[in-house]
Coordinates of C-alpha atoms and ligand atoms in Angstrom, one line a residue:
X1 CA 14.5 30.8 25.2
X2 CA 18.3 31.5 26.4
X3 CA 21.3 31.6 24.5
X4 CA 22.7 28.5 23.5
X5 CA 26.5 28.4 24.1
X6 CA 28.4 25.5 25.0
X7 CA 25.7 23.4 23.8
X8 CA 23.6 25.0 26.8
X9 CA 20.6 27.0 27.7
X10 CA 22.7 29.9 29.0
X11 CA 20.7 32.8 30.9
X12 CA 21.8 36.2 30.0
X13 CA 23.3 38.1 32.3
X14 CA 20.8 41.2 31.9
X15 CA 18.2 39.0 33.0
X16 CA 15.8 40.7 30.3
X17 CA 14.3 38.6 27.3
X18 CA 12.7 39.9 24.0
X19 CA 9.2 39.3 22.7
X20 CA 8.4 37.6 19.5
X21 CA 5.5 38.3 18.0
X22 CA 3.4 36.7 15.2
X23 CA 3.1 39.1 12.2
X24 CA -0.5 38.0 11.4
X25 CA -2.1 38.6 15.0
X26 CA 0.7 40.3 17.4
X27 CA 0.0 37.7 19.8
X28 CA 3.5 37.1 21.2
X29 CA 5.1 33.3 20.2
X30 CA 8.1 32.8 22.1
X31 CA 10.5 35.2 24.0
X32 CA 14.7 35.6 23.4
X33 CA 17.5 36.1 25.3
X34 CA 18.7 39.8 25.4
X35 CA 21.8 39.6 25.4
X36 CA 24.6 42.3 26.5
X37 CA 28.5 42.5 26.2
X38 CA 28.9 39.8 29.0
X39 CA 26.9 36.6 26.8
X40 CA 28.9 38.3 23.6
X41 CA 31.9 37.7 25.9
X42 CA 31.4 34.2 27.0
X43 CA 30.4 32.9 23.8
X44 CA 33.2 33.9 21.6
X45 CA 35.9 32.4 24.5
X46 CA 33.2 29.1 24.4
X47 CA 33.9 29.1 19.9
X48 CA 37.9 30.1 20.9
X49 CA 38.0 26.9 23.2
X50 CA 36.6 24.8 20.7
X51 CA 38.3 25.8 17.6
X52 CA 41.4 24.7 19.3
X53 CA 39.8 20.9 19.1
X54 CA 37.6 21.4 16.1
X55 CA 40.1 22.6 13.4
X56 CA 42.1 19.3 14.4
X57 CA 39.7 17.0 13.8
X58 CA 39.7 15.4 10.4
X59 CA 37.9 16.8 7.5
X60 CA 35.9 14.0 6.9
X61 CA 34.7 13.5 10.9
X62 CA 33.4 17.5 10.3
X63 CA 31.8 16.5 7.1
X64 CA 30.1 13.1 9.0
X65 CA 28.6 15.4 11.5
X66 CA 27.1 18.1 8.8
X67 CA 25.8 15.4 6.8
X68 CA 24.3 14.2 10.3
X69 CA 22.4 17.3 10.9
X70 CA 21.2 18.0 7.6
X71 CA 18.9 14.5 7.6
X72 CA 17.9 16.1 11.3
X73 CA 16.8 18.7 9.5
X74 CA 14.5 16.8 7.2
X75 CA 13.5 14.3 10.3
X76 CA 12.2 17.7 12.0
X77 CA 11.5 19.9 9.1
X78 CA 7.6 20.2 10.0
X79 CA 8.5 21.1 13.3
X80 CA 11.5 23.8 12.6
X81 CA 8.9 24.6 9.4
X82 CA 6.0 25.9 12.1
X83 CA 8.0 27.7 14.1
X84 CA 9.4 29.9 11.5
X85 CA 6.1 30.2 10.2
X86 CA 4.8 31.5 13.1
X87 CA 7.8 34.1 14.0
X88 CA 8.0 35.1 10.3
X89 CA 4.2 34.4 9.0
X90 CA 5.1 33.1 5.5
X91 CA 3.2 30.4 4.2
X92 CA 4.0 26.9 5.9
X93 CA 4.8 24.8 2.7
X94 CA 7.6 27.6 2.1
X95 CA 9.2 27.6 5.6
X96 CA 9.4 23.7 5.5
X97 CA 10.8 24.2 1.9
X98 CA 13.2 26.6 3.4
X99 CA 14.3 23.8 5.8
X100 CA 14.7 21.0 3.2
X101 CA 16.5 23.6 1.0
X102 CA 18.9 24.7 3.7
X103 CA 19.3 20.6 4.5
X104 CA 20.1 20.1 1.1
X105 CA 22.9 23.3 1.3
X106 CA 24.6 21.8 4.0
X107 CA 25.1 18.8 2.1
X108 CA 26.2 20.2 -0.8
X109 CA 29.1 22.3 1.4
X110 CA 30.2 19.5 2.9
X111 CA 30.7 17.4 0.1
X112 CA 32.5 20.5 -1.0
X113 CA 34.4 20.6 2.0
X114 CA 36.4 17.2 1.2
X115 CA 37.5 18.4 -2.1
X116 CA 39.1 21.6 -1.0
X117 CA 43.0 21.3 -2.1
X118 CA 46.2 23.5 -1.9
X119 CA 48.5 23.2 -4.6
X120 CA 52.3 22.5 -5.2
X121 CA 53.9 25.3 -7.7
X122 CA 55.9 23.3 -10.2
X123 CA 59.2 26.0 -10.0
X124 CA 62.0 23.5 -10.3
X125 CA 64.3 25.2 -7.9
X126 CA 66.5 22.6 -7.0
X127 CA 66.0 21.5 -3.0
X128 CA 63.4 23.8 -2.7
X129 CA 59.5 23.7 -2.8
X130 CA 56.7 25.7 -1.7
X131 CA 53.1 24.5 -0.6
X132 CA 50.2 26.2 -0.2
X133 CA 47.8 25.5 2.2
X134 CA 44.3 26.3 3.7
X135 CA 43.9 26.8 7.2
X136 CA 40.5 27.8 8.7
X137 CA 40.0 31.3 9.6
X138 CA 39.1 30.9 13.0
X139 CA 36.3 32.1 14.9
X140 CA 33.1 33.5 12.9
X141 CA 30.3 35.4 14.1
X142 CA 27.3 35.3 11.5
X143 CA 24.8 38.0 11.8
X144 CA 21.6 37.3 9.5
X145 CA 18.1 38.5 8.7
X146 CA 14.7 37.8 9.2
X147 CA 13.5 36.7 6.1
X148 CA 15.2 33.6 5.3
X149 CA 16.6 32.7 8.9
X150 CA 17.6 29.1 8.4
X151 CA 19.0 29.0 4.5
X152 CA 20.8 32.3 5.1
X153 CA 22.5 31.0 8.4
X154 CA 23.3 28.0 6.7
X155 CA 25.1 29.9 3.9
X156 CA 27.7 30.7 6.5
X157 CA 27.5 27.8 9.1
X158 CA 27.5 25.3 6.3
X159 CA 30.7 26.4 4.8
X160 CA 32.5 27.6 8.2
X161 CA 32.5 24.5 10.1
X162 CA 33.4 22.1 8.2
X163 CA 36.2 23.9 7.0
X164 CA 37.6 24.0 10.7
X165 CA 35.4 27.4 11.7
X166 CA 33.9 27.6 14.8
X167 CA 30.5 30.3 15.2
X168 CA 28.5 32.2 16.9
X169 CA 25.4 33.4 15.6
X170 CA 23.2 35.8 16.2
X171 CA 20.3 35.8 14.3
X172 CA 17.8 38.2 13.7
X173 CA 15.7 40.0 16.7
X174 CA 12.3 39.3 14.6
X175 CA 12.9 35.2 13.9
X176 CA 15.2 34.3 16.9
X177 CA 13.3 31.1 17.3
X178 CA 14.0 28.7 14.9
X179 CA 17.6 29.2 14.7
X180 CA 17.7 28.6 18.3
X181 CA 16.1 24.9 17.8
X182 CA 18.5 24.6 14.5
X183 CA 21.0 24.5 17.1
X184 CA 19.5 21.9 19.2
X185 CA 19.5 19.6 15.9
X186 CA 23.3 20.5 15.6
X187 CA 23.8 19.3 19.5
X188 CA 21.6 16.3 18.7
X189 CA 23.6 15.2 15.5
X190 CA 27.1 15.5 17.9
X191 CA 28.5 18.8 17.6
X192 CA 31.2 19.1 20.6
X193 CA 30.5 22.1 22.7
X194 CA 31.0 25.2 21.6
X195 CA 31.3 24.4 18.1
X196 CA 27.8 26.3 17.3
X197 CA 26.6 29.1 19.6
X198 CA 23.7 31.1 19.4
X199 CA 23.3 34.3 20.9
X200 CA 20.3 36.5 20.6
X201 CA 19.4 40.4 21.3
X202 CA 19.1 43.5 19.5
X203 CA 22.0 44.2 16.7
X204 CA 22.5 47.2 17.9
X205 CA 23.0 46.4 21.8
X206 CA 25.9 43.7 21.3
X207 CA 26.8 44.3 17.3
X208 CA 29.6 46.4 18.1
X209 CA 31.2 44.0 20.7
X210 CA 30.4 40.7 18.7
X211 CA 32.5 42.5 16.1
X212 CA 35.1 43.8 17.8
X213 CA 35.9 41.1 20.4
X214 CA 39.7 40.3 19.3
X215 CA 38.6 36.1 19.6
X216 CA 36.3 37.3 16.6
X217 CA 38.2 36.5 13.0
X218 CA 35.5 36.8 10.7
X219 CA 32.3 38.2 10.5
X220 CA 29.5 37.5 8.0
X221 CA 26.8 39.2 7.2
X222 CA 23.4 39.3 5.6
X223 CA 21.1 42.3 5.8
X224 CA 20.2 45.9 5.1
X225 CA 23.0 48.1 2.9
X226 CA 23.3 50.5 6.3
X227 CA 23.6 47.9 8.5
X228 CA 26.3 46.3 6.7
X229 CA 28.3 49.5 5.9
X230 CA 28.5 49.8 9.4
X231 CA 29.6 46.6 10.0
X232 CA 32.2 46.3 7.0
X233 CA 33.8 49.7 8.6
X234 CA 34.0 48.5 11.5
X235 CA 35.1 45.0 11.0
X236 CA 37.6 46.8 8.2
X237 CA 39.0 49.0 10.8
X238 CA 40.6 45.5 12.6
X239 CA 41.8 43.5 9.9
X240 CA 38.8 41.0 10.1
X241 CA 37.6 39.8 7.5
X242 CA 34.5 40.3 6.0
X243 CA 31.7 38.5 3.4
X244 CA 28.5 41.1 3.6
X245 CA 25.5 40.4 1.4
X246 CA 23.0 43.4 1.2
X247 CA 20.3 44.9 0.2
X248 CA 18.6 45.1 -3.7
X249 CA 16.4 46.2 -5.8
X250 CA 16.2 44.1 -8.8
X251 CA 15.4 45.4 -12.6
X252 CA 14.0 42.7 -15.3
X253 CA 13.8 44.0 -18.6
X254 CA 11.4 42.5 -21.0
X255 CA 12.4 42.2 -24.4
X256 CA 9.9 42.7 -27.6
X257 CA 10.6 39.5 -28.4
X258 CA 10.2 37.8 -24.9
X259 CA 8.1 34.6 -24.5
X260 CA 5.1 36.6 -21.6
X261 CA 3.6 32.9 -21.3
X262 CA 7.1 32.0 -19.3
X263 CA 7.8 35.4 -18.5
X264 CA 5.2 36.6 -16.5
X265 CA 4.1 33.7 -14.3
X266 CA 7.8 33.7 -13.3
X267 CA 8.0 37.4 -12.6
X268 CA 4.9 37.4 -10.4
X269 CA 6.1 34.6 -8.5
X270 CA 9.9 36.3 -8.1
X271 CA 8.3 39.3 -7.1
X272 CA 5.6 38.4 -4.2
X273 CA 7.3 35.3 -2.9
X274 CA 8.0 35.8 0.6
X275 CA 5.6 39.3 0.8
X276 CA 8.5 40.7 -1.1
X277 CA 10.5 40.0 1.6
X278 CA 13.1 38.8 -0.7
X279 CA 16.7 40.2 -1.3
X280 CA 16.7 39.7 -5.1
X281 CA 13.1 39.6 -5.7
X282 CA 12.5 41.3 -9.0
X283 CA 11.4 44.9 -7.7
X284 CA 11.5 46.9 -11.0
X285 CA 9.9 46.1 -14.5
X286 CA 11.5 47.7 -17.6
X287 CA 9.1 46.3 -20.6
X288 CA 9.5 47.2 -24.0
X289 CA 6.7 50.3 -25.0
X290 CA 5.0 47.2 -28.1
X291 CA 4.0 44.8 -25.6
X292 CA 3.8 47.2 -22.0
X293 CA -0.1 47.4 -21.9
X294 CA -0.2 43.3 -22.3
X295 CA 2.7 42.5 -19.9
X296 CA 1.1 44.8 -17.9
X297 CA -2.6 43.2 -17.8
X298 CA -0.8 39.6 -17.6
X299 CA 0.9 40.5 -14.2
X300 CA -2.2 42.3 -13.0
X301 CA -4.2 38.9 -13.6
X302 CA -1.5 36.8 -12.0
X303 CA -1.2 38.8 -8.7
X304 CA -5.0 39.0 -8.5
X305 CA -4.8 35.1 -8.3
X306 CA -2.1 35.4 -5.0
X307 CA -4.3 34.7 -1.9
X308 CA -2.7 36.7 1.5
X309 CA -3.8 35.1 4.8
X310 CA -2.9 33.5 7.8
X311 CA 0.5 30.3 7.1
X312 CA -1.9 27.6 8.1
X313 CA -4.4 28.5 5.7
X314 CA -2.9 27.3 2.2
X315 CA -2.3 31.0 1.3
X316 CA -0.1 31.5 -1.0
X317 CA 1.4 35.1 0.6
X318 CA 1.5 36.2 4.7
X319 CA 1.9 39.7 6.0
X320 CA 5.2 41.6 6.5
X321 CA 7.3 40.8 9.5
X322 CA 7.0 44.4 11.7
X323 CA 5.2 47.4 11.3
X324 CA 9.3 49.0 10.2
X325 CA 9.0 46.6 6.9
X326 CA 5.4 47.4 6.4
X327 CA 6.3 51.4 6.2
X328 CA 8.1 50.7 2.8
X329 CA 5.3 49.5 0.9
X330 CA 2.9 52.2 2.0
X331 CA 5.3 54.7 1.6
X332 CA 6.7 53.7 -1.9
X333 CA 3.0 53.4 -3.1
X334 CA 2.2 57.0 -2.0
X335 CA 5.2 58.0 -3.0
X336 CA 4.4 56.6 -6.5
X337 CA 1.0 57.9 -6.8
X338 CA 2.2 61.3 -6.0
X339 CA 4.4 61.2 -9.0
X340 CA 1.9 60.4 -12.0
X341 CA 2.0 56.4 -11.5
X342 CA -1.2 54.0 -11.9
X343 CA -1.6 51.4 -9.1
X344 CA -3.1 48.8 -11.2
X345 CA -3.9 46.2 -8.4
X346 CA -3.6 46.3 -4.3
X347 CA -1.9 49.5 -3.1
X348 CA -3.8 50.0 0.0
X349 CA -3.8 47.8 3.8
X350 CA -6.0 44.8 3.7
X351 CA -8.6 45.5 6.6
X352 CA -10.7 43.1 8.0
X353 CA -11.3 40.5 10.8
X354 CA -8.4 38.8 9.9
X355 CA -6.0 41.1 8.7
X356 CA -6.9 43.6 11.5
X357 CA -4.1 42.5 13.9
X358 CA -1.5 42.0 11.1
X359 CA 1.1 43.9 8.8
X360 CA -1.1 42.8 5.8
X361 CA -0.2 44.3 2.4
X362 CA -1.5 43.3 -0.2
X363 CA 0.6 42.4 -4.0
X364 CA 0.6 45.7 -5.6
X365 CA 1.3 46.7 -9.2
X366 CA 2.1 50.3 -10.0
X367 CA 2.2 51.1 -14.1
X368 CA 3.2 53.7 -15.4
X369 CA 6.3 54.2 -12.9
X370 CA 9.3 56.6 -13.7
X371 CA 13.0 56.6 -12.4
X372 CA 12.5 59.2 -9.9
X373 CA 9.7 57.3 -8.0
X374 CA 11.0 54.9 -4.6
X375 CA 9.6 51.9 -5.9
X376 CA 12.4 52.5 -9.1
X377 CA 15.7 53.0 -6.7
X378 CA 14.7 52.1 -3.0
X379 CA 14.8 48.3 -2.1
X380 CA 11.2 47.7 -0.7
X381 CA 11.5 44.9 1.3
X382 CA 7.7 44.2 0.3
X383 CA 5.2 43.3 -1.9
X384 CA 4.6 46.2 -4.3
X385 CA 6.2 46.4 -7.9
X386 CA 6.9 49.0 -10.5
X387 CA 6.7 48.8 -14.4
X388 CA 7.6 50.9 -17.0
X389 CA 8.1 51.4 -20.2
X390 CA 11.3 51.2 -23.1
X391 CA 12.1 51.7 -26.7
X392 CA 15.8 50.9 -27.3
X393 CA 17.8 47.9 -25.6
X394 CA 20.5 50.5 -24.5
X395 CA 18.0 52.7 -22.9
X396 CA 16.5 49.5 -20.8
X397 CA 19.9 49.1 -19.9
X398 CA 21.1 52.1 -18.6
X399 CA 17.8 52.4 -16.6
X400 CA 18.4 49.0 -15.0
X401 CA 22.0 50.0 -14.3
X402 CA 21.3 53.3 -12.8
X403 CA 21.1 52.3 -9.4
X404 CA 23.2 52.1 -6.2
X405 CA 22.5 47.9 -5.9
X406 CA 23.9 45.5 -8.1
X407 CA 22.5 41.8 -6.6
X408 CA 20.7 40.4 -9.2
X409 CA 19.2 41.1 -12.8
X410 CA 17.1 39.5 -15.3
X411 CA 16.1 39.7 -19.0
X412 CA 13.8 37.9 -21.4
X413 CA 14.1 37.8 -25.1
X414 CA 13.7 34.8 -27.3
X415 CA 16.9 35.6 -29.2
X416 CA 19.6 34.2 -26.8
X417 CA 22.4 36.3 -28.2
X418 CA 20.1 39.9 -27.3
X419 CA 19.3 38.0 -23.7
X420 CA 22.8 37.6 -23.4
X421 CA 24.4 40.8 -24.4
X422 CA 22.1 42.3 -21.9
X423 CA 23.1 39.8 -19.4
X424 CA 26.9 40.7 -19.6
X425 CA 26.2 44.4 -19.5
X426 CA 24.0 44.7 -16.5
X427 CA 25.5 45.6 -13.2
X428 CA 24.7 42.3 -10.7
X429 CA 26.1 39.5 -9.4
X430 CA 24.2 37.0 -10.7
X431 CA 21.5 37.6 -13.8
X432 CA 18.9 35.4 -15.1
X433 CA 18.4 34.9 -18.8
X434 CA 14.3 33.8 -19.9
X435 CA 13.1 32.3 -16.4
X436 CA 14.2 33.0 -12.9
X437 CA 14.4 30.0 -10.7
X438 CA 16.5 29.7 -7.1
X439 CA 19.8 30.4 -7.2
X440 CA 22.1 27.0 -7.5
X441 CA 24.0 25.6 -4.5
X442 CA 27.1 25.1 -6.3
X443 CA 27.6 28.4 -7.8
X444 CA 28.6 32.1 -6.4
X445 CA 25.8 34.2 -5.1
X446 CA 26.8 38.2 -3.8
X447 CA 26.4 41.3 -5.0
X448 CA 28.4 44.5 -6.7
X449 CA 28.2 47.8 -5.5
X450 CA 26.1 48.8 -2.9
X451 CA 24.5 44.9 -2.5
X452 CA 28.1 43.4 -0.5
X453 CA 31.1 42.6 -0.9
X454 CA 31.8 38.8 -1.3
X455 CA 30.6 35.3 -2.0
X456 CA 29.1 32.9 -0.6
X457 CA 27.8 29.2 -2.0
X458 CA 29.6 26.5 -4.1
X459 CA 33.1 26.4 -3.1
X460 CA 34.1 29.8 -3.4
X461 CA 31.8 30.2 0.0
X462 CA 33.6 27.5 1.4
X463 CA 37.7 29.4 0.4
X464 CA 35.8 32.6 1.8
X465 CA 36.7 30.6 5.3
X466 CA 40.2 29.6 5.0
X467 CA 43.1 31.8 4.8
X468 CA 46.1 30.4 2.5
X469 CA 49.0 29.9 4.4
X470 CA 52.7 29.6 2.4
X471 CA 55.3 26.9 3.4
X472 CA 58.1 26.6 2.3
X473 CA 60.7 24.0 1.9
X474 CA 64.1 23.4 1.9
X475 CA 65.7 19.8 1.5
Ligands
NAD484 P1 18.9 44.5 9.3 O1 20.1 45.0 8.6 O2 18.0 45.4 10.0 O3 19.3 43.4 10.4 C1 20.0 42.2 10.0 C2 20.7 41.7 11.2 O4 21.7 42.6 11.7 C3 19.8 41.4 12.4 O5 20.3 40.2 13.1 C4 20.1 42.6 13.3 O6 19.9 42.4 14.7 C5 21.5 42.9 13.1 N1 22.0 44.2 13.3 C6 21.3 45.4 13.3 N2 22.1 46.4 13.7 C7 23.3 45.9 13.9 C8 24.6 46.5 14.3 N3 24.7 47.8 14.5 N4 25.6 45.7 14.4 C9 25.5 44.3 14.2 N5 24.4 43.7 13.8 C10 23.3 44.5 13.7 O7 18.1 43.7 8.2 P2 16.7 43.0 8.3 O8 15.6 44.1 8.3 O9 16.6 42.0 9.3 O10 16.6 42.3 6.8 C11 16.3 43.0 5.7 C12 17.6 43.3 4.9 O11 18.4 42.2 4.6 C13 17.2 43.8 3.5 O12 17.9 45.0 3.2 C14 17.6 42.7 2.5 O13 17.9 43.1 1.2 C15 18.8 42.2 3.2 N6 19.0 40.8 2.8 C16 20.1 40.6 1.9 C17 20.3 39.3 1.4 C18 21.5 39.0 0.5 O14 21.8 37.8 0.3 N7 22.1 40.0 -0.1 C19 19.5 38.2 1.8 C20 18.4 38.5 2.7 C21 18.2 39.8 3.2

């Protein structure tokens, strides 16, 4: 496929195009534009021209046309649904979830959208008055993922344009495809041109001059921590602003006390969902030492149940997008196994007929893990787990705190005052306190530290695209 600028197929100018390949058999699915400085170019000058327009029309005409393409989204979800599936290889009922989801995000913004307000300060200077306003930021380039191509695009898209943004987005070198027919939808529902633009390629060929360009006013981000340092620097060094969601590598701690009949089932399925492929997946298991060896033979029986296989088959887990993803979990397992750990389930490649062609890993669950092993500090990116052991609250803790990331966090204890001290003192943006569910559309989701800088969801996502403007008035 080409870009998509201008609400056309645009050819890019290097002529070259990109192979996507399906995970499970590396048969190649569809191909993308490789795009160069040139496409970055013409696209941001087709989002400039159109902002012009856009940012003018009313609120509620922006909100009409999101509301427009989120029930496109639904009307084709099976459709956009399959083709993630088979760029991405995750289980077909989740990519069509992920559709409905993102749908249902879109909605949510743009109902948000129409009650953004400014505000009046009440300073009783005679003749004189102040108002402060939103204005939109301008033009926004959004850079995502793999993993969740459509929900995390949406994240941005959904809260940039109806605010008055205009975008181009590159998505992800691995999953190219379905953004590219999101964007069809958005043409379908009535976007003008130039509104949405897609361009494809590698981040590291047209990154740098996506970023750069001085049409570009705002960049978000989702991916890896070194990607998005890079980004953040460079995007810092020109005033532009920023929203960056990284990587993680999320602790749970398991209280004596905590309820393993909700606990478990809901850590399993946090941890493997996606292959792991999952920015705030639970990666790391503090459990305290009384109840360790029964958490432990809980999860094992759980993850035994997950069935890995090809999306079409009513598996329940696929493979790992590329063999770069795949590395992790081989590597954190050896690296675990090296160090003293127990890999209690999985821990090697699947083999087989079907798995042969694939990045197949299987769930892994290494006991027995201590905080100098990967699969305690390193985000994994895949579907392998660690657990260990506690004796005092403020030790489990300071072990869950002691890392560079600071997305998300989780705790179960029965007493809701012990769950909730914990809560407060751990180091993430958002924590979950006895189950772990999606996070809400109408509250903040980001990280601290090392997991990005920013918000994004309810209508603090929707503020992080409008700068506040000051007028003053004298009468
Ligand atoms: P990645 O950082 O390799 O790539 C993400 C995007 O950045 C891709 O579109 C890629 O082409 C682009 N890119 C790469 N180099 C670039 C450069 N120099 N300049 C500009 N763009 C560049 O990440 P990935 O492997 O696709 O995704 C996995 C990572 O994403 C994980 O670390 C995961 O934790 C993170 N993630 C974070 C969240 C969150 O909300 N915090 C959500 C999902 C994924």
């Amino acid at each position: 496929m080409n870009h998509f600028i201008n609400n056309n197929d645009h050819v890019p100018d290097s002529g070259q195009y990109i192979e996507v390949l399906n995970p499970c058999t590396a048969e190649v699915v569809g191909r993308c534009a490789r795009g160069n400085g040139l496409d970055v170019n013409f696209a941001l000058e087709s989002a400039q021209k159109a902002f012009r327009k856009w940012k003018k029309q009313p609120t509620a005409q922006r909100v009409k046309l999101q509301h427009a393409v989120a029930q496109l989204m639904r009307k084709n979800a099976e459709e956009l649904g399959g083709i993630l599936a088979n760029e991405l290889g995750r289980p077909i009922a989740g990519c069509i979830h992920e559709i409905g989801r993102s749908a249902d995000l879109l909605d949510f913004y743009a109902e948000e959208a129409l009650r953004l307000k400014g505000e009046i300060p009440l300073h009783n200077l005679e003749g004189e008055k102040a108002l402060v306003v939103r204005e939109p930021i301008g033009v926004m380039v959004s850079i995502t993922p793999f993993n969740y191509p459509i929900t995390l695009l949406c994240m941005k898209i959904g809260a940039a344009l109806p605010v008055g943004c205009t975008v181009v987005a590159k998505p992800s070198e691995d999953t190219p495809l379905s953004t590219l027919r999101l964007a069809e939808l958005f043409k379908e529902a009535g976007y003008p041109e130039g509104v949405l633009n897609v361009i494809t390629g590698y981040g590291h060929e047209i990154g740098n001059a996506l970023i750069e360009h001085p049409i570009t006013s705002k960049v978000a981000f989702t991916g890896g921590t070194a990607t998005g340092k890079r980004i953040g620097a460079l995007a810092a060094s020109l005033n532009k602003r920023i929203t960056l969601e990284l990587g993680g590598q999320s602790p749970v701690i398991v209280c004596e006390d905590a309820d393993l009949a909700i606990a478990c089932p809901a850590i399993v399925k946090h941890a493997f969902a996606n292959s792991g492929q999952f920015c705030y997946r639970v990666n790391r298991m503090y459990v305290h030492a009384t109840i360790y060896e029964q958490f432990v033979e809980q999860i094992v029986k759980l993850t035994q149940k997950i069935k890995v296989g090809f999306p079409f088959d009513g598996v329940d887990m696929g493979p790992l997008v590329n063999q770069k993803i795949y590395q992790n979990s081989e590597l954190q397992v050896a690296d675990a196994l090296n160090k003293g750990a127990t890999v209690r389930t999985g821990g090697k490649r699947l083999t087989g007929e079907m798995y042969d062609r694939g990045w197949f890993f299987p769930p892994t669950v290494i006991a027995d893990a201590n905080p100098g092993m990967k699969i305690m500090t390193e985000e994994t990116f895949g579907p392998v787990v660690g657990v260990m052991k506690f004796s005092t609250i403020d030790e489990a803790i300071s072990l869950a705190n002691d890392s560079d990331y600071g997305l998300a966090a989780y705790v179960f204890s029965q007493q809701l005052g012990t769950g909730l001290r914990i809560a407060e003192e751990l180091e993430a943006g958002s924590v979950w306190v006895n189950n772990i569910h999606r996070s809400y559309q109408d509250v903040p989701f980001g990280g601290v530290k090392q997991s990005g800088v920013g918000r994004e969801k309810g209508h603090y996502g929707l503020e992080a695209y409008t700068e506040l403007k000051t007028i003053y008035l004298n009468y």
